[in-house]
Amino acid sequence: QELINKESISDNKIYCPNKVNSKFQIICDGNNDNIRGIGKYININFNVEKQIVENTELEKEKLSNAIEKVKEDIIKQKTIIEKNLTNDEYLIFETHLSILLDESLIEEVNNSIENNKYSAAYSYYLEMNKYFQSFEELEDGYIKERKYDIKDILHQVLKYLLNYNIEIPKEDNIILIFNEMYASIVPKISHNIKGVISKNGSPLSHASILLKSVNIPYIIYEDALNLIDKELYIDIKNFNIDYR
């Protein structure tokens, strides 16, 4: 799979515009003056409900299996990035592996399952959110943005624990829309994807670093969810987003 966007799109046709009314941040322009496509929302936010279980050993086994599957996925993600890029961006996924396989974290989750009788999904969600909060309170900007890696691993593990399948659209000229963009999504992006917009994010996140490296346009826009299923025209040069 080739990731790097070698295509430069230029189209001077302007829509009958509805313009966005709030600020947005261009993280990567993909070497384009403008981008056009249909905004498609990808929901990677899982609703995790408190669940009391009787068979704690079964829940621990579910957790172990999910972690093993995510480990395999991360190794595949790393391989794709390493194949497509000449720099050391693939090391981002080494960071992900270290978070995923953190023995003390796994022990805390298993303790929550055993002592509280919580499901594997709810226990993992609780412990990862504690981990997330510890980064949220940091002052160092670069290190603080590693909180997105924690959320990334959380969503990947929950995907298996909750049997949730995430599909990237295969139609042409798609602009992906997320609440938050994660690094693990980048290796799944093909040439039919013309750009990415997320409601939340940071220029210092690993997702931003990877999207810039593979030259995929990326914008952080607080009202991104208003653009779902809209025909979008993003004028990079003049800093405008029009839609209809």
PDB file of C-alpha atoms in Angstrom:
ATOM      1  CA  GLN A   1       0.000   0.000   0.000  1.00  0.00           C
ATOM      2  CA  GLU A   2       1.390   3.386  -1.052  1.00  0.00           C
ATOM      3  CA  LEU A   3       0.532   6.216   1.290  1.00  0.00           C
ATOM      4  CA  ILE A   4       2.347   9.284   0.081  1.00  0.00           C
ATOM      5  CA  ASN A   5       0.065  11.699  -1.733  1.00  0.00           C
ATOM      6  CA  LYS A   6       1.909  12.515  -4.953  1.00  0.00           C
ATOM      7  CA  GLU A   7      -1.160  14.046  -6.579  1.00  0.00           C
ATOM      8  CA  SER A   8      -1.550  17.824  -6.737  1.00  0.00           C
ATOM      9  CA  ILE A   9      -5.181  18.839  -7.134  1.00  0.00           C
ATOM     10  CA  SER A  10      -6.019  22.200  -8.617  1.00  0.00           C
ATOM     11  CA  ASP A  11      -9.539  23.210  -9.530  1.00  0.00           C
ATOM     12  CA  ASN A  12     -10.530  26.849  -9.826  1.00  0.00           C
ATOM     13  CA  LYS A  13     -14.265  26.135  -9.723  1.00  0.00           C
ATOM     14  CA  ILE A  14     -15.826  27.694  -6.619  1.00  0.00           C
ATOM     15  CA  TYR A  15     -19.088  26.397  -5.135  1.00  0.00           C
ATOM     16  CA  CYS A  16     -22.056  28.595  -4.339  1.00  0.00           C
ATOM     17  CA  PRO A  17     -20.533  29.056  -0.945  1.00  0.00           C
ATOM     18  CA  ASN A  18     -21.614  28.502   2.570  1.00  0.00           C
ATOM     19  CA  LYS A  19     -18.520  29.617   4.405  1.00  0.00           C
ATOM     20  CA  VAL A  20     -17.352  28.376   7.770  1.00  0.00           C
ATOM     21  CA  ASN A  21     -17.688  30.939  10.509  1.00  0.00           C
ATOM     22  CA  SER A  22     -14.988  29.924  12.949  1.00  0.00           C
ATOM     23  CA  LYS A  23     -11.252  29.499  12.946  1.00  0.00           C
ATOM     24  CA  PHE A  24      -9.492  26.471  11.569  1.00  0.00           C
ATOM     25  CA  GLN A  25      -5.873  25.412  11.510  1.00  0.00           C
ATOM     26  CA  ILE A  26      -4.122  23.998   8.461  1.00  0.00           C
ATOM     27  CA  ILE A  27      -1.634  21.405   9.688  1.00  0.00           C
ATOM     28  CA  CYS A  28      -0.661  20.134   6.234  1.00  0.00           C
ATOM     29  CA  ASP A  29      -1.678  21.455   2.816  1.00  0.00           C
ATOM     30  CA  GLY A  30      -0.524  18.379   0.894  1.00  0.00           C
ATOM     31  CA  ASN A  31       1.122  20.720  -1.640  1.00  0.00           C
ATOM     32  CA  ASN A  32      -2.343  21.715  -2.850  1.00  0.00           C
ATOM     33  CA  ASP A  33      -3.837  25.145  -3.454  1.00  0.00           C
ATOM     34  CA  ASN A  34      -7.298  23.672  -2.962  1.00  0.00           C
ATOM     35  CA  ILE A  35      -9.000  20.438  -2.024  1.00  0.00           C
ATOM     36  CA  ARG A  36     -12.469  19.236  -2.852  1.00  0.00           C
ATOM     37  CA  GLY A  37     -14.444  16.183  -1.844  1.00  0.00           C
ATOM     38  CA  ILE A  38     -17.339  14.824   0.202  1.00  0.00           C
ATOM     39  CA  GLY A  39     -17.007  14.991   3.985  1.00  0.00           C
ATOM     40  CA  LYS A  40     -17.478  11.551   5.527  1.00  0.00           C
ATOM     41  CA  TYR A  41     -17.582  11.053   9.290  1.00  0.00           C
ATOM     42  CA  ILE A  42     -15.713   8.162  10.881  1.00  0.00           C
ATOM     43  CA  ASN A  43     -16.919   7.427  14.401  1.00  0.00           C
ATOM     44  CA  ILE A  44     -14.106   6.054  16.552  1.00  0.00           C
ATOM     45  CA  ASN A  45     -15.597   7.177  19.870  1.00  0.00           C
ATOM     46  CA  PHE A  46     -16.919   4.183  21.733  1.00  0.00           C
ATOM     47  CA  ASN A  47     -19.627   4.319  24.380  1.00  0.00           C
ATOM     48  CA  VAL A  48     -18.314   2.213  27.271  1.00  0.00           C
ATOM     49  CA  GLU A  49     -20.916   1.418  29.906  1.00  0.00           C
ATOM     50  CA  LYS A  50     -20.258   0.149  33.406  1.00  0.00           C
ATOM     51  CA  GLN A  51     -20.811  -3.588  33.401  1.00  0.00           C
ATOM     52  CA  ILE A  52     -20.555  -5.994  36.338  1.00  0.00           C
ATOM     53  CA  VAL A  53     -19.417  -9.525  35.428  1.00  0.00           C
ATOM     54  CA  GLU A  54     -19.312 -12.873  37.210  1.00  0.00           C
ATOM     55  CA  ASN A  55     -16.562 -14.625  35.265  1.00  0.00           C
ATOM     56  CA  THR A  56     -13.518 -12.442  35.872  1.00  0.00           C
ATOM     57  CA  GLU A  57     -11.105 -14.957  34.351  1.00  0.00           C
ATOM     58  CA  LEU A  58     -13.015 -14.795  31.082  1.00  0.00           C
ATOM     59  CA  GLU A  59     -12.743 -10.990  31.088  1.00  0.00           C
ATOM     60  CA  LYS A  60      -8.993 -11.189  31.701  1.00  0.00           C
ATOM     61  CA  GLU A  61      -8.712 -13.579  28.789  1.00  0.00           C
ATOM     62  CA  LYS A  62     -10.708 -11.174  26.589  1.00  0.00           C
ATOM     63  CA  LEU A  63      -8.306  -8.387  27.545  1.00  0.00           C
ATOM     64  CA  SER A  64      -5.246 -10.507  26.795  1.00  0.00           C
ATOM     65  CA  ASN A  65      -6.633 -11.528  23.390  1.00  0.00           C
ATOM     66  CA  ALA A  66      -7.515  -7.933  22.499  1.00  0.00           C
ATOM     67  CA  ILE A  67      -4.042  -6.696  23.436  1.00  0.00           C
ATOM     68  CA  GLU A  68      -2.445  -9.430  21.327  1.00  0.00           C
ATOM     69  CA  LYS A  69      -4.577  -8.496  18.314  1.00  0.00           C
ATOM     70  CA  VAL A  70      -3.741  -4.799  18.701  1.00  0.00           C
ATOM     71  CA  LYS A  71      -0.056  -5.715  18.967  1.00  0.00           C
ATOM     72  CA  GLU A  72      -0.322  -7.468  15.594  1.00  0.00           C
ATOM     73  CA  ASP A  73      -2.130  -4.442  14.137  1.00  0.00           C
ATOM     74  CA  ILE A  74       0.507  -1.998  15.383  1.00  0.00           C
ATOM     75  CA  ILE A  75       3.304  -4.089  13.871  1.00  0.00           C
ATOM     76  CA  LYS A  76       1.449  -3.963  10.532  1.00  0.00           C
ATOM     77  CA  GLN A  77       0.961  -0.186  10.878  1.00  0.00           C
ATOM     78  CA  LYS A  78       4.665   0.236  11.597  1.00  0.00           C
ATOM     79  CA  THR A  79       5.597  -1.864   8.551  1.00  0.00           C
ATOM     80  CA  ILE A  80       3.430   0.241   6.223  1.00  0.00           C
ATOM     81  CA  ILE A  81       4.916   3.515   7.464  1.00  0.00           C
ATOM     82  CA  GLU A  82       8.465   2.154   7.403  1.00  0.00           C
ATOM     83  CA  LYS A  83       7.946   1.012   3.802  1.00  0.00           C
ATOM     84  CA  ASN A  84       6.586   4.365   2.632  1.00  0.00           C
ATOM     85  CA  LEU A  85       8.840   6.811   4.484  1.00  0.00           C
ATOM     86  CA  THR A  86      12.593   7.149   4.655  1.00  0.00           C
ATOM     87  CA  ASN A  87      12.770   8.894   8.033  1.00  0.00           C
ATOM     88  CA  ASP A  88      12.127   7.400  11.453  1.00  0.00           C
ATOM     89  CA  GLU A  89       8.393   8.130  11.738  1.00  0.00           C
ATOM     90  CA  TYR A  90       7.806   4.380  12.150  1.00  0.00           C
ATOM     91  CA  LEU A  91       9.206   4.738  15.679  1.00  0.00           C
ATOM     92  CA  ILE A  92       5.865   6.313  16.615  1.00  0.00           C
ATOM     93  CA  PHE A  93       4.487   2.798  16.611  1.00  0.00           C
ATOM     94  CA  GLU A  94       7.218   1.622  18.953  1.00  0.00           C
ATOM     95  CA  THR A  95       5.802   4.181  21.382  1.00  0.00           C
ATOM     96  CA  HIS A  96       2.357   2.691  20.842  1.00  0.00           C
ATOM     97  CA  LEU A  97       3.664  -0.795  21.571  1.00  0.00           C
ATOM     98  CA  SER A  98       5.273   0.385  24.793  1.00  0.00           C
ATOM     99  CA  ILE A  99       1.947   1.863  25.959  1.00  0.00           C
ATOM    100  CA  LEU A 100      -0.033  -1.205  24.916  1.00  0.00           C
ATOM    101  CA  LEU A 101       2.315  -3.681  26.609  1.00  0.00           C
ATOM    102  CA  ASP A 102       2.949  -1.677  29.780  1.00  0.00           C
ATOM    103  CA  GLU A 103       2.914  -4.403  32.437  1.00  0.00           C
ATOM    104  CA  SER A 104       1.909  -2.125  35.303  1.00  0.00           C
ATOM    105  CA  LEU A 105      -1.034  -0.789  33.298  1.00  0.00           C
ATOM    106  CA  ILE A 106      -2.203  -4.282  32.373  1.00  0.00           C
ATOM    107  CA  GLU A 107      -1.886  -5.317  36.014  1.00  0.00           C
ATOM    108  CA  GLU A 108      -4.069  -2.370  37.095  1.00  0.00           C
ATOM    109  CA  VAL A 109      -6.722  -3.328  34.556  1.00  0.00           C
ATOM    110  CA  ASN A 110      -6.683  -6.962  35.689  1.00  0.00           C
ATOM    111  CA  ASN A 111      -6.959  -5.825  39.317  1.00  0.00           C
ATOM    112  CA  SER A 112      -9.996  -3.736  38.408  1.00  0.00           C
ATOM    113  CA  ILE A 113     -11.575  -6.760  36.746  1.00  0.00           C
ATOM    114  CA  GLU A 114     -10.843  -8.992  39.721  1.00  0.00           C
ATOM    115  CA  ASN A 115     -11.626  -6.623  42.593  1.00  0.00           C
ATOM    116  CA  ASN A 116     -14.490  -4.581  41.153  1.00  0.00           C
ATOM    117  CA  LYS A 117     -15.980  -7.274  38.911  1.00  0.00           C
ATOM    118  CA  TYR A 118     -15.952  -4.782  36.044  1.00  0.00           C
ATOM    119  CA  SER A 119     -15.893  -5.945  32.436  1.00  0.00           C
ATOM    120  CA  ALA A 120     -12.583  -5.873  30.573  1.00  0.00           C
ATOM    121  CA  ALA A 121     -13.805  -2.988  28.406  1.00  0.00           C
ATOM    122  CA  TYR A 122     -14.922  -0.844  31.349  1.00  0.00           C
ATOM    123  CA  SER A 123     -11.802  -1.626  33.392  1.00  0.00           C
ATOM    124  CA  TYR A 124      -9.510  -0.759  30.486  1.00  0.00           C
ATOM    125  CA  TYR A 125     -11.458   2.417  29.817  1.00  0.00           C
ATOM    126  CA  LEU A 126     -11.134   3.547  33.458  1.00  0.00           C
ATOM    127  CA  GLU A 127      -7.412   2.842  33.768  1.00  0.00           C
ATOM    128  CA  MET A 128      -6.518   4.405  30.416  1.00  0.00           C
ATOM    129  CA  ASN A 129      -8.448   7.525  31.348  1.00  0.00           C
ATOM    130  CA  LYS A 130      -6.370   7.818  34.529  1.00  0.00           C
ATOM    131  CA  TYR A 131      -3.270   7.497  32.342  1.00  0.00           C
ATOM    132  CA  PHE A 132      -4.665  10.135  29.990  1.00  0.00           C
ATOM    133  CA  GLN A 133      -5.308  12.596  32.829  1.00  0.00           C
ATOM    134  CA  SER A 134      -1.704  12.309  33.997  1.00  0.00           C
ATOM    135  CA  PHE A 135      -0.565  13.606  30.586  1.00  0.00           C
ATOM    136  CA  GLU A 136      -3.323  16.217  30.393  1.00  0.00           C
ATOM    137  CA  GLU A 137      -1.902  17.888  33.503  1.00  0.00           C
ATOM    138  CA  LEU A 138       1.627  18.266  32.080  1.00  0.00           C
ATOM    139  CA  GLU A 139       2.937  21.678  31.007  1.00  0.00           C
ATOM    140  CA  ASP A 140       5.412  20.507  28.341  1.00  0.00           C
ATOM    141  CA  GLY A 141       3.475  20.869  25.059  1.00  0.00           C
ATOM    142  CA  TYR A 142       5.148  18.072  23.106  1.00  0.00           C
ATOM    143  CA  ILE A 143       4.940  15.514  25.902  1.00  0.00           C
ATOM    144  CA  LYS A 144       1.399  16.605  26.772  1.00  0.00           C
ATOM    145  CA  GLU A 145       0.229  15.796  23.246  1.00  0.00           C
ATOM    146  CA  ARG A 146       1.189  12.163  23.793  1.00  0.00           C
ATOM    147  CA  LYS A 147      -2.249  11.972  25.389  1.00  0.00           C
ATOM    148  CA  TYR A 148      -3.526  11.315  21.869  1.00  0.00           C
ATOM    149  CA  ASP A 149      -1.395   8.154  21.747  1.00  0.00           C
ATOM    150  CA  ILE A 150      -3.135   6.940  24.903  1.00  0.00           C
ATOM    151  CA  LYS A 151      -6.534   7.605  23.329  1.00  0.00           C
ATOM    152  CA  ASP A 152      -5.334   5.873  20.167  1.00  0.00           C
ATOM    153  CA  ILE A 153      -4.386   2.697  22.031  1.00  0.00           C
ATOM    154  CA  LEU A 154      -7.624   2.874  24.029  1.00  0.00           C
ATOM    155  CA  HIS A 155      -9.735   2.993  20.888  1.00  0.00           C
ATOM    156  CA  GLN A 156      -7.776   0.147  19.264  1.00  0.00           C
ATOM    157  CA  VAL A 157      -8.216  -2.173  22.262  1.00  0.00           C
ATOM    158  CA  LEU A 158     -11.880  -1.247  22.730  1.00  0.00           C
ATOM    159  CA  LYS A 159     -12.474  -1.977  19.070  1.00  0.00           C
ATOM    160  CA  TYR A 160     -11.800  -5.645  19.789  1.00  0.00           C
ATOM    161  CA  LEU A 161     -13.376  -5.781  23.236  1.00  0.00           C
ATOM    162  CA  LEU A 162     -16.602  -4.249  21.903  1.00  0.00           C
ATOM    163  CA  ASN A 163     -16.487  -5.972  18.488  1.00  0.00           C
ATOM    164  CA  TYR A 164     -16.549  -2.653  16.658  1.00  0.00           C
ATOM    165  CA  ASN A 165     -15.471  -2.487  13.019  1.00  0.00           C
ATOM    166  CA  ILE A 166     -14.090   0.737  11.535  1.00  0.00           C
ATOM    167  CA  GLU A 167     -14.373   1.117   7.766  1.00  0.00           C
ATOM    168  CA  ILE A 168     -12.608   3.791   5.727  1.00  0.00           C
ATOM    169  CA  PRO A 169     -14.740   4.781   2.681  1.00  0.00           C
ATOM    170  CA  LYS A 170     -13.541   3.418  -0.647  1.00  0.00           C
ATOM    171  CA  GLU A 171     -15.341   5.957  -2.869  1.00  0.00           C
ATOM    172  CA  ASP A 172     -13.292   8.562  -4.728  1.00  0.00           C
ATOM    173  CA  ASN A 173     -12.763  12.129  -3.510  1.00  0.00           C
ATOM    174  CA  ILE A 174     -13.467  11.645   0.180  1.00  0.00           C
ATOM    175  CA  ILE A 175     -12.475  14.024   2.976  1.00  0.00           C
ATOM    176  CA  LEU A 176     -12.468  12.146   6.271  1.00  0.00           C
ATOM    177  CA  ILE A 177     -13.991  13.833   9.327  1.00  0.00           C
ATOM    178  CA  PHE A 178     -13.161  12.777  12.888  1.00  0.00           C
ATOM    179  CA  ASN A 179     -13.702  14.036  16.388  1.00  0.00           C
ATOM    180  CA  GLU A 180     -10.022  13.246  16.882  1.00  0.00           C
ATOM    181  CA  MET A 181      -7.525  11.885  14.381  1.00  0.00           C
ATOM    182  CA  TYR A 182      -5.224   9.091  15.535  1.00  0.00           C
ATOM    183  CA  ALA A 183      -1.886   7.913  14.167  1.00  0.00           C
ATOM    184  CA  SER A 184      -3.166   4.350  13.752  1.00  0.00           C
ATOM    185  CA  ILE A 185      -5.665   5.558  11.113  1.00  0.00           C
ATOM    186  CA  VAL A 186      -2.977   6.981   8.800  1.00  0.00           C
ATOM    187  CA  PRO A 187      -1.708   3.618   7.438  1.00  0.00           C
ATOM    188  CA  LYS A 188      -5.300   2.801   6.393  1.00  0.00           C
ATOM    189  CA  ILE A 189      -5.610   5.856   4.150  1.00  0.00           C
ATOM    190  CA  SER A 190      -5.528   5.308   0.377  1.00  0.00           C
ATOM    191  CA  HIS A 191      -5.387   7.715  -2.583  1.00  0.00           C
ATOM    192  CA  ASN A 192      -9.168   8.113  -2.691  1.00  0.00           C
ATOM    193  CA  ILE A 193      -8.860  10.179   0.496  1.00  0.00           C
ATOM    194  CA  LYS A 194      -8.230  13.818  -0.411  1.00  0.00           C
ATOM    195  CA  GLY A 195      -7.828  15.145   3.114  1.00  0.00           C
ATOM    196  CA  VAL A 196      -8.643  14.860   6.798  1.00  0.00           C
ATOM    197  CA  ILE A 197     -10.512  17.255   9.103  1.00  0.00           C
ATOM    198  CA  SER A 198     -10.779  16.724  12.849  1.00  0.00           C
ATOM    199  CA  LYS A 199     -12.697  18.619  15.498  1.00  0.00           C
ATOM    200  CA  ASN A 200      -9.888  18.282  18.040  1.00  0.00           C
ATOM    201  CA  GLY A 201      -6.174  17.774  17.649  1.00  0.00           C
ATOM    202  CA  SER A 202      -2.729  19.284  17.838  1.00  0.00           C
ATOM    203  CA  PRO A 203       0.075  20.101  15.392  1.00  0.00           C
ATOM    204  CA  LEU A 204       2.340  18.191  17.792  1.00  0.00           C
ATOM    205  CA  SER A 205       0.318  14.963  17.791  1.00  0.00           C
ATOM    206  CA  HIS A 206       1.733  11.860  16.138  1.00  0.00           C
ATOM    207  CA  ALA A 207      -1.239  11.846  13.754  1.00  0.00           C
ATOM    208  CA  SER A 208      -0.233  15.335  12.563  1.00  0.00           C
ATOM    209  CA  ILE A 209       3.385  14.292  12.161  1.00  0.00           C
ATOM    210  CA  LEU A 210       2.435  11.244  10.081  1.00  0.00           C
ATOM    211  CA  LEU A 211      -0.087  13.085   7.893  1.00  0.00           C
ATOM    212  CA  LYS A 212       2.522  15.731   7.101  1.00  0.00           C
ATOM    213  CA  SER A 213       5.081  13.043   6.332  1.00  0.00           C
ATOM    214  CA  VAL A 214       2.807  11.254   3.851  1.00  0.00           C
ATOM    215  CA  ASN A 215       1.642  14.606   2.447  1.00  0.00           C
ATOM    216  CA  ILE A 216      -2.067  14.261   3.199  1.00  0.00           C
ATOM    217  CA  PRO A 217      -3.941  17.549   3.783  1.00  0.00           C
ATOM    218  CA  TYR A 218      -5.019  17.902   7.396  1.00  0.00           C
ATOM    219  CA  ILE A 219      -7.115  20.595   9.052  1.00  0.00           C
ATOM    220  CA  ILE A 220      -8.204  21.015  12.667  1.00  0.00           C
ATOM    221  CA  TYR A 221     -11.576  22.788  12.760  1.00  0.00           C
ATOM    222  CA  GLU A 222     -13.755  23.104  15.859  1.00  0.00           C
ATOM    223  CA  ASP A 223     -17.019  22.810  13.892  1.00  0.00           C
ATOM    224  CA  ALA A 224     -15.823  19.929  11.717  1.00  0.00           C
ATOM    225  CA  LEU A 225     -18.925  17.855  12.449  1.00  0.00           C
ATOM    226  CA  ASN A 226     -21.044  20.464  10.646  1.00  0.00           C
ATOM    227  CA  LEU A 227     -19.327  19.413   7.418  1.00  0.00           C
ATOM    228  CA  ILE A 228     -20.500  15.790   7.473  1.00  0.00           C
ATOM    229  CA  ASP A 229     -21.922  14.666   4.093  1.00  0.00           C
ATOM    230  CA  LYS A 230     -21.300  18.125   2.634  1.00  0.00           C
ATOM    231  CA  GLU A 231     -19.563  18.795  -0.690  1.00  0.00           C
ATOM    232  CA  LEU A 232     -16.450  20.644   0.422  1.00  0.00           C
ATOM    233  CA  TYR A 233     -14.135  23.075  -1.290  1.00  0.00           C
ATOM    234  CA  ILE A 234     -11.099  23.987   0.791  1.00  0.00           C
ATOM    235  CA  ASP A 235      -9.128  26.942  -0.530  1.00  0.00           C
ATOM    236  CA  ILE A 236      -5.759  26.448   1.138  1.00  0.00           C
ATOM    237  CA  LYS A 237      -4.155  29.492  -0.445  1.00  0.00           C
ATOM    238  CA  ASN A 238      -6.863  31.927   0.693  1.00  0.00           C
ATOM    239  CA  PHE A 239      -7.685  30.089   3.912  1.00  0.00           C
ATOM    240  CA  ASN A 240     -11.368  29.437   3.175  1.00  0.00           C
ATOM    241  CA  ILE A 241     -13.690  26.428   3.538  1.00  0.00           C
ATOM    242  CA  ASP A 242     -16.807  26.501   1.373  1.00  0.00           C
ATOM    243  CA  TYR A 243     -19.464  23.797   1.372  1.00  0.00           C
ATOM    244  CA  ARG A 244     -22.852  22.916  -0.021  1.00  0.00           C
TER     245      ARG A 244
END
